[in-house]
XYZ file of C-alpha atoms in Angstrom:
332
model
C -5.144 7.205 -0.176
C -8.053 5.674 1.901
C -11.516 7.837 2.941
C -12.994 5.785 5.601
C -16.910 7.119 6.248
C -18.646 5.825 9.439
C -22.155 7.489 10.115
C -24.829 6.495 11.577
C -28.220 5.121 9.061
C -29.222 8.193 6.710
C -25.585 10.080 7.566
C -24.853 10.935 3.527
C -22.101 8.592 3.437
C -24.162 6.738 0.400
C -24.008 10.294 -1.770
C -20.148 11.195 -0.860
C -19.602 7.980 -2.698
C -21.163 8.749 -5.049
C -19.554 12.035 -5.307
C -15.961 10.296 -4.982
C -16.406 7.898 -7.322
C -17.083 10.464 -9.515
C -14.601 12.119 -9.039
C -11.822 9.735 -9.620
C -12.270 7.289 -6.187
C -12.711 3.673 -6.287
C -15.895 2.066 -4.194
C -15.532 -0.249 -1.048
C -17.687 -1.214 1.577
C -16.915 -3.960 4.635
C -20.350 -4.379 4.595
C -19.476 -6.421 0.771
C -17.686 -8.958 3.207
C -20.936 -9.748 5.480
C -22.615 -9.570 2.335
C -19.875 -12.221 0.735
C -20.835 -15.083 4.158
C -24.078 -14.133 4.039
C -24.668 -15.059 0.351
C -22.197 -18.028 1.214
C -25.406 -19.392 3.256
C -28.053 -18.718 1.262
C -29.715 -16.120 2.892
C -32.049 -13.869 2.345
C -29.989 -10.131 3.441
C -31.457 -7.571 5.440
C -30.517 -5.117 8.224
C -30.804 -7.798 11.033
C -28.828 -10.259 9.328
C -26.269 -8.062 8.388
C -25.770 -6.968 11.963
C -25.449 -10.647 13.284
C -23.327 -11.534 10.602
C -20.852 -8.527 10.564
C -20.749 -9.119 14.628
C -20.293 -13.090 14.242
C -17.383 -12.088 11.931
C -16.075 -10.432 13.971
C -16.149 -13.022 17.510
C -14.637 -15.179 14.324
C -12.202 -14.074 13.566
C -10.991 -10.775 15.468
C -12.799 -7.002 15.573
C -11.289 -5.987 12.209
C -11.648 -8.824 9.800
C -13.905 -6.467 7.900
C -11.048 -4.082 7.181
C -8.075 -5.965 6.707
C -10.389 -7.953 4.395
C -11.332 -5.627 2.461
C -7.837 -3.574 2.796
C -6.174 -6.845 0.749
C -6.507 -6.086 -2.387
C -6.338 -2.550 -2.347
C -3.695 -1.754 -5.097
C -1.441 1.516 -4.484
C -2.120 4.035 -7.487
C -5.646 3.862 -6.948
C -7.790 6.776 -4.393
C -10.611 4.744 -2.669
C -13.788 5.321 -0.700
C -13.719 2.704 1.840
C -17.490 2.471 3.519
C -19.440 0.962 6.673
C -17.280 1.834 9.529
C -18.221 0.936 12.544
C -16.169 -0.438 15.490
C -13.011 1.331 16.366
C -10.721 -2.249 15.502
C -11.768 -1.540 11.935
C -9.835 2.358 12.422
C -7.422 0.825 13.484
C -6.890 -1.456 11.337
C -6.967 1.187 8.561
C -4.831 3.316 10.042
C -1.714 0.909 10.129
C -1.937 2.596 6.541
C -0.623 6.358 6.361
C -2.758 6.837 3.540
C -6.137 6.752 5.741
C -8.553 9.807 6.536
C -11.789 8.720 8.570
C -14.545 11.124 8.076
C -17.733 10.981 10.259
C -21.352 12.123 8.484
C -24.216 13.603 10.933
C -27.472 14.531 10.470
C -29.889 15.476 12.909
C -32.136 12.011 13.843
C -35.622 13.933 11.818
C -33.569 14.775 8.486
C -31.597 11.182 8.665
C -34.966 8.989 9.272
C -36.838 10.939 6.663
C -33.851 10.061 4.334
C -34.161 6.927 4.851
C -37.793 6.463 4.358
C -37.186 8.464 1.498
C -35.773 5.260 0.025
C -38.767 3.055 0.301
C -36.600 -0.308 0.707
C -38.546 -3.294 1.670
C -38.247 -3.391 6.370
C -37.642 0.707 6.294
C -38.278 2.259 9.881
C -41.702 3.592 9.280
C -41.403 5.763 12.590
C -39.375 8.289 14.081
C -39.681 6.047 17.121
C -39.010 2.174 15.630
C -35.869 3.791 13.509
C -34.073 5.381 16.560
C -34.837 1.494 18.237
C -33.393 0.170 15.578
C -30.580 2.347 15.768
C -30.151 1.610 18.989
C -28.359 -1.573 18.231
C -25.231 -0.977 16.086
C -24.748 3.117 18.546
C -23.123 1.605 22.687
C -21.580 -1.801 23.071
C -19.832 -3.236 25.378
C -18.622 -6.293 23.725
C -15.812 -5.630 21.638
C -16.956 -7.111 18.370
C -20.425 -5.813 17.943
C -21.207 -2.632 16.283
C -19.282 1.183 17.967
C -20.678 3.493 15.885
C -21.044 5.733 18.857
C -17.218 5.064 19.368
C -15.298 4.889 15.575
C -17.894 8.530 15.088
C -15.607 10.220 18.442
C -12.391 8.477 16.787
C -12.956 10.847 13.191
C -10.248 12.955 11.642
C -12.991 14.982 10.114
C -16.524 15.585 11.278
C -18.496 16.636 8.294
C -21.930 17.673 8.942
C -24.493 17.469 6.241
C -28.355 18.690 7.505
C -28.417 20.751 4.009
C -28.915 20.165 0.757
C -27.147 17.732 -1.551
C -25.213 21.365 -3.030
C -23.942 22.296 -0.224
C -22.834 19.276 1.200
C -21.143 19.142 -2.459
C -19.423 23.086 -1.280
C -18.295 21.185 1.481
C -16.914 18.581 -0.411
C -15.007 20.560 -2.351
C -13.406 22.039 0.124
C -12.869 19.674 2.411
C -10.340 17.384 0.103
C -7.707 18.145 -2.037
C -6.090 19.496 1.063
C -6.689 15.658 2.013
C -5.479 14.905 -0.949
C -2.495 16.930 -1.206
C -0.947 14.469 1.979
C 0.179 11.724 -0.019
C 4.037 10.470 0.982
C 6.124 10.139 -1.483
C 9.053 7.587 -2.016
C 12.405 9.650 -1.117
C 14.352 9.345 -3.792
C 17.050 6.714 -2.576
C 14.281 4.297 -2.115
C 13.017 5.051 -5.701
C 15.925 4.216 -6.646
C 17.245 1.076 -4.406
C 12.897 -0.060 -4.958
C 14.217 0.125 -8.575
C 17.184 -1.763 -8.746
C 15.186 -4.658 -6.529
C 13.160 -5.416 -9.549
C 16.053 -5.120 -12.120
C 17.120 -7.976 -9.448
C 14.679 -9.973 -10.461
C 15.553 -10.017 -13.838
C 19.051 -12.597 -12.682
C 19.657 -16.019 -14.101
C 21.639 -16.893 -11.755
C 20.862 -19.913 -9.208
C 22.591 -18.772 -6.126
C 22.022 -15.095 -5.510
C 19.874 -12.298 -6.863
C 21.371 -8.819 -7.607
C 20.811 -6.040 -9.114
C 21.782 -2.554 -9.876
C 21.180 0.463 -11.276
C 23.514 3.683 -12.646
C 21.783 7.025 -11.740
C 22.993 10.277 -12.498
C 21.225 13.706 -12.318
C 18.841 11.637 -10.929
C 17.766 9.438 -14.810
C 18.702 6.255 -14.463
C 21.538 5.987 -17.445
C 22.463 2.059 -17.180
C 20.893 -1.094 -15.397
C 22.619 -4.703 -14.585
C 21.902 -8.027 -13.004
C 24.299 -11.423 -12.914
C 23.808 -13.750 -14.559
C 26.145 -15.536 -17.261
C 27.842 -12.977 -19.900
C 25.855 -12.064 -23.564
C 25.557 -14.938 -25.564
C 26.078 -17.833 -22.744
C 23.462 -19.325 -21.491
C 21.667 -18.925 -18.655
C 22.949 -20.569 -15.273
C 19.980 -21.196 -14.606
C 19.487 -23.852 -17.579
C 23.488 -25.247 -16.345
C 25.030 -21.752 -18.290
C 27.753 -21.806 -14.945
C 29.486 -24.372 -13.156
C 30.030 -23.115 -9.826
C 26.494 -22.437 -9.070
C 24.984 -25.018 -11.202
C 27.775 -28.167 -8.523
C 26.544 -25.624 -5.527
C 30.229 -24.793 -4.481
C 29.981 -23.049 -0.651
C 29.914 -20.079 0.208
C 33.200 -18.359 -0.929
C 34.548 -21.047 -2.697
C 36.172 -21.876 -6.178
C 35.360 -18.310 -7.581
C 37.615 -18.677 -10.363
C 35.000 -21.459 -11.929
C 31.813 -18.894 -11.880
C 30.571 -17.465 -14.937
C 28.481 -15.221 -13.544
C 28.889 -11.216 -14.268
C 27.739 -9.589 -11.186
C 25.362 -6.840 -10.855
C 27.517 -3.797 -10.703
C 29.994 -5.257 -13.729
C 26.920 -5.354 -16.215
C 25.327 -2.227 -15.274
C 28.945 -0.533 -15.995
C 29.944 -2.691 -18.850
C 26.383 -2.198 -20.037
C 27.103 1.650 -20.140
C 30.180 1.399 -22.265
C 28.721 -0.956 -24.255
C 26.166 1.980 -25.414
C 28.904 4.564 -25.197
C 27.451 6.358 -21.769
C 29.877 8.188 -19.744
C 29.493 7.693 -15.709
C 32.029 10.274 -14.324
C 30.305 11.668 -11.108
C 27.230 9.024 -11.329
C 25.540 7.407 -8.020
C 25.486 3.591 -8.655
C 22.504 1.660 -6.519
C 22.819 -1.609 -5.813
C 20.690 -4.291 -3.845
C 24.393 -5.724 -1.642
C 27.956 -3.957 -1.744
C 30.320 -4.302 -3.729
C 32.537 -6.846 -3.757
C 36.348 -6.108 -4.852
C 36.908 -6.482 -8.542
C 33.389 -4.745 -9.196
C 35.135 -1.551 -6.619
C 37.645 -1.136 -8.143
C 35.668 -1.271 -11.984
C 33.071 0.999 -10.288
C 36.413 3.396 -9.264
C 38.290 3.379 -12.637
C 34.713 4.005 -14.359
C 34.167 7.107 -12.475
C 31.239 6.635 -10.254
C 31.569 8.717 -7.481
C 29.166 8.076 -5.548
C 27.583 3.801 -4.069
C 24.809 3.506 -2.282
C 23.396 -0.274 -1.833
C 20.720 -1.964 0.254
C 22.120 -5.108 1.812
C 25.965 -5.996 3.119
C 27.809 -8.258 0.784
C 30.104 -11.145 2.836
C 33.242 -10.699 3.115
C 33.966 -7.059 1.173
C 36.195 -5.018 3.844
C 38.241 -4.854 1.609
C 35.967 -3.414 -0.842
C 34.770 -0.967 1.498
C 38.098 0.839 3.012
C 39.375 0.950 -0.971
C 35.959 3.109 -2.430
C 36.683 5.161 0.793
C 40.697 4.987 -0.063
C 39.470 6.720 -3.613
C 37.474 9.305 -3.150
C 33.373 7.428 -4.194
C 31.328 8.246 -1.001
C 29.715 5.474 0.145
C 26.472 4.575 1.909
C 23.946 1.748 3.307
C 20.210 2.775 2.315
C 18.036 -0.107 3.126
C 14.646 -0.832 1.636
């Protein structure tokens, strides 16, 4: 999942990031995308330059550019904490992912100023009045490409008050995070197995079409197959199939094709290893042809789930139904 953080200066975003990093979250900051641009120009980084450069990037590439760039290199199997979200369009972009949650951090101005001053950073405001004046540049704007912290905070899914101690904040996060992290979506069994079949298809050596099938029993893959020339023969992509390598028109010269189909290979691989297919389910990236249909029926497979329609297969589908094999489509 992605937990996004927004809040005014000194509200506690950094300590929340450190907390989440200690719990296995990978850190990303939209400000890092701005820093990359500043470093390219050879300028020194300070608060004013960060604001101006960020506004310039949004003006040139759109108000969501920082979020879009930050999301470009995220892995699906990691949890992320995303810091420095300051524009509503960035929130909209991140919400394209169903696993995104925006946390807003809030604290009283006096407390935030004290924290900011205690950090000891160069150019930090030395009075509350200057602190609030500098902050006002980030809060509201009618320009959609500029920072709009107030509007962004208003979009938060949850607001976390951080006027107390670090221990109090940690206890609040300990209560807040488990329900959030349990809200992820798992793929259905159909999506899971069809996605595996699509990966298997990438192993195909056929130059005309990549097709694969997997056979499942008791939610366990028992056999896989992809289309290509028979065991021991020269691969299709190495010149092994005369029909494919002559670029024959679709539906013609089928008697010259040496490639076995994905469903055919999955069934024969099961036979090769002595695995019964009675009552199994076959997932295939294309609906089966007539030849594979007959093998499916006689192997005892009870259900066929396909991703895409195979051309000229009306007779195959009617035969499956006639023989009591369930047939349905699941697009991935």
